[in-house]
């Protein structure tokens, strides 16, 4: 028989005061049963990462920790860094104190009962276990259509992502150590983890509706984010060029039809059709090419800046000392 391993759950939370108590309750029950079944060590913890919430999320996390430090701990990020960065902050904090880590959203959309199967797969020798949603019944047709199109498009573009897998996954300590060596700023964890490799498998679950509260990615937020991006970061205008290029190429097709029609109807001057078509098409193509180059320059821009991907303001428990020791070792 094996020694039960230490499992740390990393749960990113952004304005999740409505769901946090329920999530904590369900996770605690799950931990108790896993500990009793000797699947995980009693030293296992749930780490909530507060991603700069504006509501009582951090207070609730602190309360949970004070009431039940044997289950709950937390990290408070200094400002909202986004879901992917919050997950990474949690993972990098626990990587030296856990044997296995599972990342899961706070809203209970991922099925907590899948954790058992994930841990069992780990004991079978898998270093990464992907939580994959088996049904999309709870989604609207539009969401399902766009989401599935997204996975197919990623595949065509050569990015190795697991179909219908979001960020509900188990990773071993080994994988976390390797993940720490990925220094990129543009985080896309579900693309990065398959790149690491190691033996992996998938477990299937049905994704639920959000337990309470609303999606933290509403259209309004996305639009505001885009606007802010254009004005405060110079990468966004570069991306905009690509879109204008696409538009111009599309318009050139209309110009083609128009010029052709004008020629057929006989009211075009000699040479006018070919000139007008070339102007639109070449113009569009040039802008599109500039845009594509701009996309790469934008990425280079973000990478060379080497901004910290997250800044931790507070630690609960002994998490901070581990983290500080880790960075102290590296600077030696
Ligand atoms: N989240 C976060 N930072 C953000 C936005 C979201 O940490 O800036 C967290 C959020 O609290 C949740 C998870 O990321 O635990 C997924 O967000 P959400 O459920 O709103 O996204 P959806 O499921 O609608 O795609
Ligand atoms: Mg959600």
Tab-separated table of C-alpha atoms and ligand atoms in Angstrom:
chain	number	residue	atom	x	y	z
A	1	UNK	CA	0.000	0.000	0.000
A	2	UNK	CA	1.126	3.561	-0.660
A	3	UNK	CA	1.518	6.498	1.695
A	4	UNK	CA	-1.300	8.947	1.077
A	5	UNK	CA	-0.024	11.965	-0.811
A	6	UNK	CA	-0.501	15.609	0.130
A	7	UNK	CA	-3.137	17.177	-2.096
A	8	UNK	CA	-3.398	20.941	-2.476
A	9	UNK	CA	-6.411	22.324	-4.299
A	10	UNK	CA	-5.906	25.708	-5.949
A	11	UNK	CA	-9.143	27.661	-6.320
A	12	UNK	CA	-9.012	31.087	-8.032
A	13	UNK	CA	-11.652	33.459	-6.689
A	14	UNK	CA	-12.729	36.745	-8.138
A	15	UNK	CA	-15.763	38.281	-6.437
A	16	UNK	CA	-17.021	34.899	-5.329
A	17	UNK	CA	-18.552	35.802	-1.939
A	18	UNK	CA	-21.853	34.211	-2.926
A	19	UNK	CA	-20.415	30.783	-3.640
A	20	UNK	CA	-17.396	30.550	-1.385
A	21	UNK	CA	-19.113	29.172	1.711
A	22	UNK	CA	-20.831	26.452	-0.301
A	23	UNK	CA	-17.639	25.617	-2.201
A	24	UNK	CA	-15.708	25.386	1.071
A	25	UNK	CA	-18.389	23.192	2.626
A	26	UNK	CA	-18.384	20.774	-0.276
A	27	UNK	CA	-14.587	20.678	-0.514
A	28	UNK	CA	-14.272	20.037	3.203
A	29	UNK	CA	-16.675	17.088	2.970
A	30	UNK	CA	-14.723	15.793	-0.027
A	31	UNK	CA	-11.401	16.120	1.819
A	32	UNK	CA	-12.772	14.326	4.868
A	33	UNK	CA	-13.896	11.399	2.768
A	34	UNK	CA	-10.612	11.271	0.817
A	35	UNK	CA	-8.584	11.373	4.030
A	36	UNK	CA	-10.738	8.652	5.541
A	37	UNK	CA	-10.261	6.493	2.447
A	38	UNK	CA	-6.503	7.107	2.867
A	39	UNK	CA	-6.320	8.511	-0.659
A	40	UNK	CA	-4.803	11.768	0.563
A	41	UNK	CA	-2.759	12.826	3.570
A	42	UNK	CA	-4.366	14.797	6.434
A	43	UNK	CA	-1.813	17.531	5.652
A	44	UNK	CA	-3.733	18.286	2.460
A	45	UNK	CA	-5.205	21.766	2.101
A	46	UNK	CA	-7.440	23.906	-0.075
A	47	UNK	CA	-5.777	27.159	-1.139
A	48	UNK	CA	-8.114	29.929	-2.233
A	49	UNK	CA	-6.423	32.553	-4.395
A	50	UNK	CA	-8.151	35.888	-4.081
A	51	UNK	CA	-7.642	37.600	-7.408
A	52	UNK	CA	-8.124	41.199	-6.310
A	53	UNK	CA	-11.816	40.798	-5.491
A	54	UNK	CA	-13.827	43.894	-4.726
A	55	UNK	CA	-16.303	42.105	-2.473
A	56	UNK	CA	-15.866	40.138	0.779
A	57	UNK	CA	-14.077	37.215	-0.854
A	58	UNK	CA	-10.792	37.758	0.997
A	59	UNK	CA	-12.549	38.243	4.377
A	60	UNK	CA	-14.383	34.962	3.821
A	61	UNK	CA	-11.136	33.196	2.931
A	62	UNK	CA	-9.516	34.543	6.103
A	63	UNK	CA	-12.502	33.432	8.184
A	64	UNK	CA	-12.405	29.963	6.668
A	65	UNK	CA	-8.706	29.745	7.446
A	66	UNK	CA	-9.153	30.931	11.021
A	67	UNK	CA	-12.004	28.506	11.665
A	68	UNK	CA	-10.476	25.499	9.929
A	69	UNK	CA	-6.750	25.981	9.299
A	70	UNK	CA	-6.474	22.206	8.892
A	71	UNK	CA	-8.458	22.519	5.647
A	72	UNK	CA	-8.250	26.035	4.277
A	73	UNK	CA	-5.522	28.453	3.415
A	74	UNK	CA	-5.315	31.419	1.120
A	75	UNK	CA	-3.294	33.803	-0.977
A	76	UNK	CA	-4.303	37.389	-1.603
A	77	UNK	CA	-3.079	38.847	-4.866
A	78	UNK	CA	-2.281	42.542	-4.809
A	79	UNK	CA	-4.582	43.269	-7.736
A	80	UNK	CA	-6.777	41.496	-10.225
A	81	UNK	CA	-4.424	39.519	-12.453
A	82	UNK	CA	-6.907	37.353	-14.334
A	83	UNK	CA	-7.902	33.731	-13.962
A	84	UNK	CA	-4.792	32.163	-15.515
A	85	UNK	CA	-2.373	34.248	-13.447
A	86	UNK	CA	-4.319	33.568	-10.266
A	87	UNK	CA	-4.142	29.822	-10.921
A	88	UNK	CA	-0.407	30.068	-11.571
A	89	UNK	CA	0.117	32.099	-8.397
A	90	UNK	CA	-1.555	29.323	-6.417
A	91	UNK	CA	0.336	26.537	-8.146
A	92	UNK	CA	3.733	28.178	-7.741
A	93	UNK	CA	2.999	28.768	-4.076
A	94	UNK	CA	2.113	25.141	-3.340
A	95	UNK	CA	4.550	23.424	-5.670
A	96	UNK	CA	7.098	22.649	-2.956
A	97	UNK	CA	4.692	21.698	-0.194
A	98	UNK	CA	2.317	19.404	-2.054
A	99	UNK	CA	2.662	16.069	-3.816
A	100	UNK	CA	-0.294	16.715	-6.066
A	101	UNK	CA	-2.255	19.840	-6.948
A	102	UNK	CA	-5.719	20.166	-8.455
A	103	UNK	CA	-6.949	23.441	-9.926
A	104	UNK	CA	-10.669	24.112	-9.923
A	105	UNK	CA	-12.959	27.124	-10.375
A	106	UNK	CA	-14.712	28.478	-7.319
A	107	UNK	CA	-18.197	28.433	-8.815
A	108	UNK	CA	-18.846	24.660	-8.512
A	109	UNK	CA	-19.270	24.283	-12.268
A	110	UNK	CA	-16.679	21.529	-12.139
A	111	UNK	CA	-17.961	18.385	-10.445
A	112	UNK	CA	-16.234	17.950	-7.081
A	113	UNK	CA	-16.904	14.208	-7.156
A	114	UNK	CA	-14.487	13.915	-10.076
A	115	UNK	CA	-11.630	14.573	-7.633
A	116	UNK	CA	-11.743	10.946	-6.431
A	117	UNK	CA	-11.234	9.641	-9.938
A	118	UNK	CA	-8.451	12.155	-10.554
A	119	UNK	CA	-6.539	11.085	-7.465
A	120	UNK	CA	-7.029	7.413	-8.300
A	121	UNK	CA	-5.636	8.016	-11.785
A	122	UNK	CA	-2.629	9.693	-10.183
A	123	UNK	CA	-1.910	6.576	-8.131
A	124	UNK	CA	-2.050	4.599	-11.370
A	125	UNK	CA	0.989	6.568	-12.477
A	126	UNK	CA	-0.469	9.563	-14.292
A	127	UNK	CA	1.327	12.849	-13.715
A	128	UNK	CA	-1.434	14.942	-15.270
A	129	UNK	CA	-5.157	14.182	-15.131
A	130	UNK	CA	-7.407	16.379	-17.257
A	131	UNK	CA	-10.987	17.007	-16.232
A	132	UNK	CA	-12.957	16.855	-19.464
A	133	UNK	CA	-16.602	17.801	-19.719
A	134	UNK	CA	-18.670	15.057	-21.246
A	135	UNK	CA	-21.795	17.071	-22.020
A	136	UNK	CA	-22.547	20.654	-22.863
A	137	UNK	CA	-26.262	20.433	-22.129
A	138	UNK	CA	-26.190	23.355	-19.720
A	139	UNK	CA	-24.768	25.679	-22.379
A	140	UNK	CA	-26.708	27.633	-24.939
A	141	UNK	CA	-26.353	26.599	-28.564
A	142	UNK	CA	-24.249	29.702	-29.239
A	143	UNK	CA	-21.816	28.945	-26.407
A	144	UNK	CA	-21.506	25.318	-27.417
A	145	UNK	CA	-20.965	26.214	-31.061
A	146	UNK	CA	-18.304	28.853	-30.355
A	147	UNK	CA	-16.545	26.771	-27.709
A	148	UNK	CA	-16.311	23.640	-29.850
A	149	UNK	CA	-15.239	25.711	-32.836
A	150	UNK	CA	-12.506	27.163	-30.644
A	151	UNK	CA	-11.032	23.765	-29.782
A	152	UNK	CA	-11.112	22.676	-33.414
A	153	UNK	CA	-9.470	25.912	-34.533
A	154	UNK	CA	-6.713	25.528	-31.912
A	155	UNK	CA	-6.010	22.043	-33.172
A	156	UNK	CA	-5.789	23.206	-36.793
A	157	UNK	CA	-3.388	25.947	-35.727
A	158	UNK	CA	-1.123	23.336	-34.187
A	159	UNK	CA	-1.797	24.059	-30.503
A	160	UNK	CA	-2.087	20.857	-28.553
A	161	UNK	CA	-5.089	21.450	-26.307
A	162	UNK	CA	-7.284	18.758	-24.783
A	163	UNK	CA	-10.753	18.886	-26.304
A	164	UNK	CA	-13.417	20.230	-23.934
A	165	UNK	CA	-10.957	20.605	-21.083
A	166	UNK	CA	-10.789	23.915	-19.262
A	167	UNK	CA	-8.675	24.390	-16.157
A	168	UNK	CA	-9.937	21.582	-13.962
A	169	UNK	CA	-6.897	19.334	-13.733
A	170	UNK	CA	-4.580	17.424	-11.477
A	171	UNK	CA	-0.842	17.906	-11.713
A	172	UNK	CA	1.903	16.124	-9.822
A	173	UNK	CA	4.708	17.929	-8.029
A	174	UNK	CA	7.025	16.915	-10.822
A	175	UNK	CA	4.877	18.617	-13.429
A	176	UNK	CA	4.598	21.742	-11.273
A	177	UNK	CA	8.381	21.946	-11.009
A	178	UNK	CA	8.567	21.855	-14.789
A	179	UNK	CA	5.760	24.373	-15.165
A	180	UNK	CA	7.828	26.752	-13.027
A	181	UNK	CA	10.384	26.829	-15.840
A	182	UNK	CA	7.888	28.261	-18.290
A	183	UNK	CA	8.648	31.962	-18.046
A	184	UNK	CA	6.138	33.313	-20.522
A	185	UNK	CA	3.870	36.189	-19.702
A	186	UNK	CA	1.000	35.347	-22.047
A	187	UNK	CA	-0.329	32.493	-19.960
A	188	UNK	CA	-2.487	29.822	-21.512
A	189	UNK	CA	-2.216	26.945	-19.074
A	190	UNK	CA	-4.327	24.490	-21.002
A	191	UNK	CA	-1.875	24.802	-23.857
A	192	UNK	CA	1.227	24.781	-21.657
A	193	UNK	CA	0.499	21.693	-19.577
A	194	UNK	CA	0.277	19.289	-22.538
A	195	UNK	CA	3.617	20.737	-23.708
A	196	UNK	CA	5.248	19.557	-20.485
A	197	UNK	CA	4.388	15.985	-21.303
A	198	UNK	CA	4.573	13.022	-18.870
A	199	UNK	CA	1.973	10.298	-18.625
A	200	UNK	CA	-1.495	11.777	-18.612
A	201	UNK	CA	-5.113	10.774	-18.860
A	202	UNK	CA	-8.586	12.300	-18.785
A	203	UNK	CA	-11.563	11.846	-16.513
A	204	UNK	CA	-15.020	12.866	-17.659
A	205	UNK	CA	-17.623	14.854	-15.796
A	206	UNK	CA	-20.760	16.826	-16.428
A	207	UNK	CA	-20.324	20.540	-16.050
A	208	UNK	CA	-22.985	22.190	-13.920
A	209	UNK	CA	-24.512	25.634	-13.962
A	210	UNK	CA	-22.757	28.227	-11.849
A	211	UNK	CA	-23.827	27.659	-8.217
A	212	UNK	CA	-24.431	31.371	-7.588
A	213	UNK	CA	-23.253	34.738	-8.795
A	214	UNK	CA	-22.549	35.480	-12.410
A	215	UNK	CA	-19.789	34.721	-14.857
A	216	UNK	CA	-16.759	36.910	-14.301
A	217	UNK	CA	-16.323	37.146	-18.027
A	218	UNK	CA	-19.419	39.099	-19.082
A	219	UNK	CA	-19.463	40.818	-22.472
A	220	UNK	CA	-19.279	44.226	-20.797
A	221	UNK	CA	-16.048	43.325	-19.031
A	222	UNK	CA	-14.520	41.988	-22.196
A	223	UNK	CA	-15.401	45.152	-24.109
A	224	UNK	CA	-14.116	47.428	-21.334
A	225	UNK	CA	-10.950	45.384	-21.201
A	226	UNK	CA	-10.485	45.779	-24.949
A	227	UNK	CA	-10.981	49.535	-24.770
A	228	UNK	CA	-8.566	49.896	-21.877
A	229	UNK	CA	-6.112	47.756	-23.778
A	230	UNK	CA	-6.182	50.048	-26.790
A	231	UNK	CA	-5.521	53.169	-24.740
A	232	UNK	CA	-3.025	51.925	-22.163
A	233	UNK	CA	-1.100	49.169	-23.949
A	234	UNK	CA	0.395	49.628	-27.367
A	235	UNK	CA	-0.101	45.989	-28.275
A	236	UNK	CA	-3.805	46.309	-28.970
A	237	UNK	CA	-3.511	48.781	-31.854
A	238	UNK	CA	-1.229	46.263	-33.536
A	239	UNK	CA	-3.939	43.658	-33.267
A	240	UNK	CA	-6.444	46.119	-34.619
A	241	UNK	CA	-4.365	46.454	-37.782
A	242	UNK	CA	-4.876	42.770	-38.513
A	243	UNK	CA	-8.612	43.206	-38.281
A	244	UNK	CA	-8.563	46.249	-40.540
A	245	UNK	CA	-6.481	44.235	-42.993
A	246	UNK	CA	-9.056	41.446	-43.016
A	247	UNK	CA	-11.803	44.011	-43.529
A	248	UNK	CA	-9.951	45.649	-46.405
A	249	UNK	CA	-9.375	42.339	-48.157
A	250	UNK	CA	-13.050	41.570	-47.729
A	251	UNK	CA	-14.009	44.994	-49.082
A	252	UNK	CA	-11.718	44.441	-52.030
A	253	UNK	CA	-13.894	41.482	-52.985
A	254	UNK	CA	-16.894	43.786	-53.026
A	255	UNK	CA	-14.860	46.259	-55.081
A	256	UNK	CA	-14.117	43.449	-57.510
A	257	UNK	CA	-17.795	42.706	-57.984
A	258	UNK	CA	-18.632	46.371	-58.282
A	259	UNK	CA	-15.884	47.090	-60.808
A	260	UNK	CA	-16.797	44.023	-62.807
A	261	UNK	CA	-20.460	44.999	-62.868
A	262	UNK	CA	-19.555	48.545	-63.906
A	263	UNK	CA	-17.463	47.184	-66.738
A	264	UNK	CA	-20.199	44.843	-67.930
A	265	UNK	CA	-22.791	47.603	-67.815
A	266	UNK	CA	-20.403	49.692	-69.824
A	267	UNK	CA	-20.030	52.816	-67.681
A	268	UNK	CA	-16.436	52.131	-66.605
A	269	UNK	CA	-13.533	54.026	-68.111
A	270	UNK	CA	-10.820	51.933	-69.756
A	271	UNK	CA	-8.385	50.680	-67.096
A	272	UNK	CA	-10.548	51.825	-64.228
A	273	UNK	CA	-11.707	48.338	-63.121
A	274	UNK	CA	-8.260	46.828	-62.857
A	275	UNK	CA	-6.918	49.922	-61.068
A	276	UNK	CA	-9.684	50.049	-58.496
A	277	UNK	CA	-9.409	46.301	-57.806
A	278	UNK	CA	-5.648	46.449	-57.313
A	279	UNK	CA	-5.879	49.449	-54.991
A	280	UNK	CA	-8.323	47.729	-52.680
A	281	UNK	CA	-6.803	44.289	-52.763
A	282	UNK	CA	-3.129	45.255	-52.458
A	283	UNK	CA	-4.021	47.844	-49.795
A	284	UNK	CA	-5.911	45.242	-47.788
A	285	UNK	CA	-3.185	42.659	-48.153
A	286	UNK	CA	-0.522	45.096	-46.992
A	287	UNK	CA	-2.462	46.082	-43.910
A	288	UNK	CA	-3.161	42.438	-43.138
A	289	UNK	CA	0.533	41.559	-43.416
A	290	UNK	CA	1.464	44.499	-41.201
A	291	UNK	CA	-1.088	43.291	-38.708
A	292	UNK	CA	0.297	39.774	-38.627
A	293	UNK	CA	3.807	41.123	-38.066
A	294	UNK	CA	2.294	43.359	-35.415
A	295	UNK	CA	0.796	40.355	-33.622
A	296	UNK	CA	4.258	38.865	-33.246
A	297	UNK	CA	5.810	42.168	-32.229
A	298	UNK	CA	3.061	42.503	-29.621
A	299	UNK	CA	3.989	39.129	-28.162
A	300	UNK	CA	7.704	39.997	-28.171
A	301	UNK	CA	6.834	43.278	-26.484
A	302	UNK	CA	5.013	41.505	-23.669
A	303	UNK	CA	7.747	38.900	-23.224
A	304	UNK	CA	10.690	41.295	-23.142
A	305	UNK	CA	8.954	43.409	-20.532
A	306	UNK	CA	9.115	40.411	-18.177
A	307	UNK	CA	6.471	41.832	-15.932
A	308	UNK	CA	5.794	39.760	-12.848
A	309	UNK	CA	2.837	37.592	-13.656
A	310	UNK	CA	1.414	38.036	-10.197
A	311	UNK	CA	2.308	39.874	-7.021
A	312	UNK	CA	1.303	38.311	-3.735
A	313	UNK	CA	0.348	40.724	-0.991
A	314	UNK	CA	-0.409	38.366	1.911
A	315	UNK	CA	0.096	34.755	2.801
A	316	UNK	CA	-1.851	32.707	5.262
A	317	UNK	CA	-0.438	29.720	7.086
A	318	UNK	CA	3.136	28.688	6.291
A	319	UNK	CA	2.712	29.239	2.538
A	320	UNK	CA	4.739	32.436	2.497
A	321	UNK	CA	7.850	31.000	4.103
A	322	UNK	CA	7.964	28.234	1.513
A	323	UNK	CA	7.593	30.764	-1.242
A	324	UNK	CA	10.289	33.045	0.153
A	325	UNK	CA	12.671	30.140	0.734
A	326	UNK	CA	12.157	29.097	-2.835
A	327	UNK	CA	13.040	32.481	-4.250
A	328	UNK	CA	15.975	32.830	-1.828
A	329	UNK	CA	17.418	29.544	-3.075
A	330	UNK	CA	17.159	30.688	-6.649
A	331	UNK	CA	18.982	33.953	-6.036
A	332	UNK	CA	21.920	32.228	-4.455
B	1	LIG	N1	-11.572	34.391	-11.946
B	1	LIG	C1	-10.392	34.960	-11.457
B	1	LIG	N2	-9.991	36.172	-11.946
B	1	LIG	C2	-10.695	36.843	-12.910
B	1	LIG	C3	-11.863	36.241	-13.423
B	1	LIG	C4	-12.270	35.016	-12.936
B	1	LIG	O1	-9.732	34.391	-10.599
B	1	LIG	O2	-10.278	37.930	-13.299
B	1	LIG	C5	-11.991	33.082	-11.420
B	1	LIG	C6	-13.446	33.001	-10.973
B	1	LIG	O3	-13.591	33.403	-9.625
B	1	LIG	C7	-13.760	31.537	-11.169
B	1	LIG	C8	-12.900	31.165	-12.368
B	1	LIG	O4	-11.891	32.158	-12.469
B	1	LIG	O5	-13.363	30.747	-10.065
B	1	LIG	C9	-13.686	31.082	-13.660
B	1	LIG	O6	-14.441	32.266	-13.863
B	1	LIG	P1	-15.962	32.230	-14.317
B	1	LIG	O7	-16.683	31.110	-13.643
B	1	LIG	O8	-16.532	33.582	-14.105
B	1	LIG	O9	-15.821	31.962	-15.875
B	1	LIG	P2	-16.794	31.064	-16.793
B	1	LIG	O10	-16.971	29.752	-16.078
B	1	LIG	O11	-18.061	31.836	-16.904
B	1	LIG	O12	-16.040	30.938	-18.076
B	2	LIG	MG1	-17.543	29.440	-14.225
